[in-house]
PDB file of C-alpha atoms in Angstrom:
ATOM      1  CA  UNK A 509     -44.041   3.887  25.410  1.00 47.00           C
ATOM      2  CA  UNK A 510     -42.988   1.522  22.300  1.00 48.00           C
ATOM      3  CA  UNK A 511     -39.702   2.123  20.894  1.00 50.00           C
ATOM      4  CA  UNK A 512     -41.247   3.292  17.167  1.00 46.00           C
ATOM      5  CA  UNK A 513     -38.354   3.867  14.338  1.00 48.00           C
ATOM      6  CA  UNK A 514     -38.297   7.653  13.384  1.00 50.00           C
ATOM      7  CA  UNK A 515     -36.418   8.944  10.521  1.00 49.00           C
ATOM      8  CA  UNK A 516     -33.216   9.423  12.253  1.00 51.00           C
ATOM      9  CA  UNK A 517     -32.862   5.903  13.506  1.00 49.00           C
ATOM     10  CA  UNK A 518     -34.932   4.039  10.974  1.00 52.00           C
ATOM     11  CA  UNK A 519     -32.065   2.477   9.436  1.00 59.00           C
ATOM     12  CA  UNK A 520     -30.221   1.331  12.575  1.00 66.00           C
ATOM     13  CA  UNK A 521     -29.942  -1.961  13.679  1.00 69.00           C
ATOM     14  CA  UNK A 522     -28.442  -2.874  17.110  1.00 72.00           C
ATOM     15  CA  UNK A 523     -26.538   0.495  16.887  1.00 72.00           C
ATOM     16  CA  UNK A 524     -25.378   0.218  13.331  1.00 76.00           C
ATOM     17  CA  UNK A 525     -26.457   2.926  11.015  1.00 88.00           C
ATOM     18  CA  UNK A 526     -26.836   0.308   8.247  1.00 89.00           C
ATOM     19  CA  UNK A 527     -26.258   3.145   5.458  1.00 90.00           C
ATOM     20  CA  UNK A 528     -23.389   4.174   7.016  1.00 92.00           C
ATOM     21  CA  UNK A 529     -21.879   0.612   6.947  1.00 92.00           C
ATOM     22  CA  UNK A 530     -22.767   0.012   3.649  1.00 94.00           C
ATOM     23  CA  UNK A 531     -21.381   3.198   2.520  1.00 94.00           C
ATOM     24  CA  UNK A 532     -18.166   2.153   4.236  1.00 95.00           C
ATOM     25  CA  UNK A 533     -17.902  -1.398   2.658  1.00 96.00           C
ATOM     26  CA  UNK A 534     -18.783  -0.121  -0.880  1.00 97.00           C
ATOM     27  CA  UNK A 535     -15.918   2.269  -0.673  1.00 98.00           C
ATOM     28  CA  UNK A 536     -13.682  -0.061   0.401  1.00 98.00           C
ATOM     29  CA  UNK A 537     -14.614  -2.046  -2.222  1.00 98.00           C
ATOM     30  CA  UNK A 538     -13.767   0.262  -5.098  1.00 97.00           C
ATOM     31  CA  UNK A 539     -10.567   1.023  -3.616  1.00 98.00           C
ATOM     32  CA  UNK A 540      -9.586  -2.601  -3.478  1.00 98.00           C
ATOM     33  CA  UNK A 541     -10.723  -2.759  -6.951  1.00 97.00           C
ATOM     34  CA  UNK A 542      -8.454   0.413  -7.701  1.00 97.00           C
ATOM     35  CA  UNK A 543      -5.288  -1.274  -5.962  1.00 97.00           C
ATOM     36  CA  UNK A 544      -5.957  -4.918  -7.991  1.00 97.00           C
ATOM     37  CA  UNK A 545      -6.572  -2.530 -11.152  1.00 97.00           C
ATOM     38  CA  UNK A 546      -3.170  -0.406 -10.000  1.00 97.00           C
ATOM     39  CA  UNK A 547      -0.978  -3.436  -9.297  1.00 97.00           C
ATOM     40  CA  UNK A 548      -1.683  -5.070 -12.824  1.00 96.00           C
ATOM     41  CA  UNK A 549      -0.613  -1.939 -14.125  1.00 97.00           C
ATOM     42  CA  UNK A 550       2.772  -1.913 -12.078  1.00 97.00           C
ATOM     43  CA  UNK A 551       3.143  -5.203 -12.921  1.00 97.00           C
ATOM     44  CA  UNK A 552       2.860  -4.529 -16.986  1.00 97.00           C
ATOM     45  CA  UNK A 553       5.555  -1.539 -16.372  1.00 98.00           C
ATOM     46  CA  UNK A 554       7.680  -4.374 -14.716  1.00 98.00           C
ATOM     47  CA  UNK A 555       7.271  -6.474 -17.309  1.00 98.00           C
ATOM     48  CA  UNK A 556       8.324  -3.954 -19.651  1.00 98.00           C
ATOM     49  CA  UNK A 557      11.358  -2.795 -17.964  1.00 98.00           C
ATOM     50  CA  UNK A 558      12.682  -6.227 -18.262  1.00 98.00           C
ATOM     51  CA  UNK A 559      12.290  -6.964 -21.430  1.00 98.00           C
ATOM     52  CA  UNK A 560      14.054  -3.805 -22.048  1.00 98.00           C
ATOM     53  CA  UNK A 561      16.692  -5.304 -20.205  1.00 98.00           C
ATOM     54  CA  UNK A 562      16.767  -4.163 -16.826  1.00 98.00           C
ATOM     55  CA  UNK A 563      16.479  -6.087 -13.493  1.00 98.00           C
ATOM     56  CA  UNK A 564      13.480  -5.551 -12.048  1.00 97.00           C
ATOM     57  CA  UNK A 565      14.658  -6.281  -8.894  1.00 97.00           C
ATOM     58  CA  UNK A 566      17.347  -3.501  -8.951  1.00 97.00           C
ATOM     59  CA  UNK A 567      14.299  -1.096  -9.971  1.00 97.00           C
ATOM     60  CA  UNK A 568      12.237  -2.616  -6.621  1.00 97.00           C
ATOM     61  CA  UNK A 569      14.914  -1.485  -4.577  1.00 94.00           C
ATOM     62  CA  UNK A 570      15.469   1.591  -6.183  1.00 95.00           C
ATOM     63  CA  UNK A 571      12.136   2.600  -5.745  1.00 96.00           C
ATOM     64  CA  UNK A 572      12.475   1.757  -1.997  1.00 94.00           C
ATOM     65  CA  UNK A 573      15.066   3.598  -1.471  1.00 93.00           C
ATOM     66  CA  UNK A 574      13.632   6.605  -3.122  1.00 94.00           C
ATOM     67  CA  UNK A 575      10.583   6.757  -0.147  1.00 94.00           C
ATOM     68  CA  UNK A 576      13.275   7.325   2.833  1.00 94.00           C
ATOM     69  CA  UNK A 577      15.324   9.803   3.831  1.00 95.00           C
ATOM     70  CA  UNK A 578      18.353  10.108   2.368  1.00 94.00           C
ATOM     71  CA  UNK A 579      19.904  10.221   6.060  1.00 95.00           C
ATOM     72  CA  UNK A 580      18.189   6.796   5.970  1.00 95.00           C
ATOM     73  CA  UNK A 581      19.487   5.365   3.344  1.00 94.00           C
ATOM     74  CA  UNK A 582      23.167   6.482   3.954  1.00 95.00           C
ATOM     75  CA  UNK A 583      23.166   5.123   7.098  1.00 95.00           C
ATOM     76  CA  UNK A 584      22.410   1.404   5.868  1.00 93.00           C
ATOM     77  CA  UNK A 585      24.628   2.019   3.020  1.00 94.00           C
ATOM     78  CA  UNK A 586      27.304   2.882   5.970  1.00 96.00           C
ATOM     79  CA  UNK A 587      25.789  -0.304   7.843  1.00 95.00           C
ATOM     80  CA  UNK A 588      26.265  -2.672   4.767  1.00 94.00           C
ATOM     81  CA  UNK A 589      29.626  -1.516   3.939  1.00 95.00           C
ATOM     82  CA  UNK A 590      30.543  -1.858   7.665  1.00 96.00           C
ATOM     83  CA  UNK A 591      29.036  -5.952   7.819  1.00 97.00           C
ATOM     84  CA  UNK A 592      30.460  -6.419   4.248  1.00 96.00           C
ATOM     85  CA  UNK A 593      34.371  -4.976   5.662  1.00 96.00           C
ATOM     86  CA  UNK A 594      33.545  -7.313   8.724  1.00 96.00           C
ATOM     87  CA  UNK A 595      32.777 -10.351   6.345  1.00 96.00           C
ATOM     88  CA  UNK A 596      35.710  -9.775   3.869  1.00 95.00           C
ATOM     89  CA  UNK A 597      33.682  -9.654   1.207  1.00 93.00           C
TER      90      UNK A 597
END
């Protein structure tokens, strides 16, 4: 009997459901377009921050620090002070 496409498998090709794929790539493709779009923004808040006279830098590790635990961060904080001691700095 010849292998006919139906409805259900019309659109596949060598197991790929092609609408499915595409559906998958397009999406991915607006959110990369959201994230470029996003990080221009973050960047133009950056921008702004230093010419208001802050250090971005500071703000970048700030931020960082404000996405752990604060268990987390006290324990490097404990860490740095403890290399810092060993250094004599």
């Amino acid at each position: 009997m010849p292998d006919f496409p139906n409805d259900h498998n019309e659109a596949n090709t060598g197991g790929i459901a092609a609408d499915c794929l595409r559906s998958i790539i397009e999406r991915t493709e607006r959110l990369e377009e959201e994230r470029k779009a996003l990080s221009g923004d973050i960047k133009d808040i950056m921008t702004e921050a230093k010419s208001a006279g802050f250090d971005v830098k500071v703000i970048r590790q700030i931020i960082r620090l404000r996405k752990q635990e604060p268990a987390e961060v006290e324990e490097q904080e404990n860490l740095l002070d403890i290399y810092r001691r060993a250094l004599g700095m």
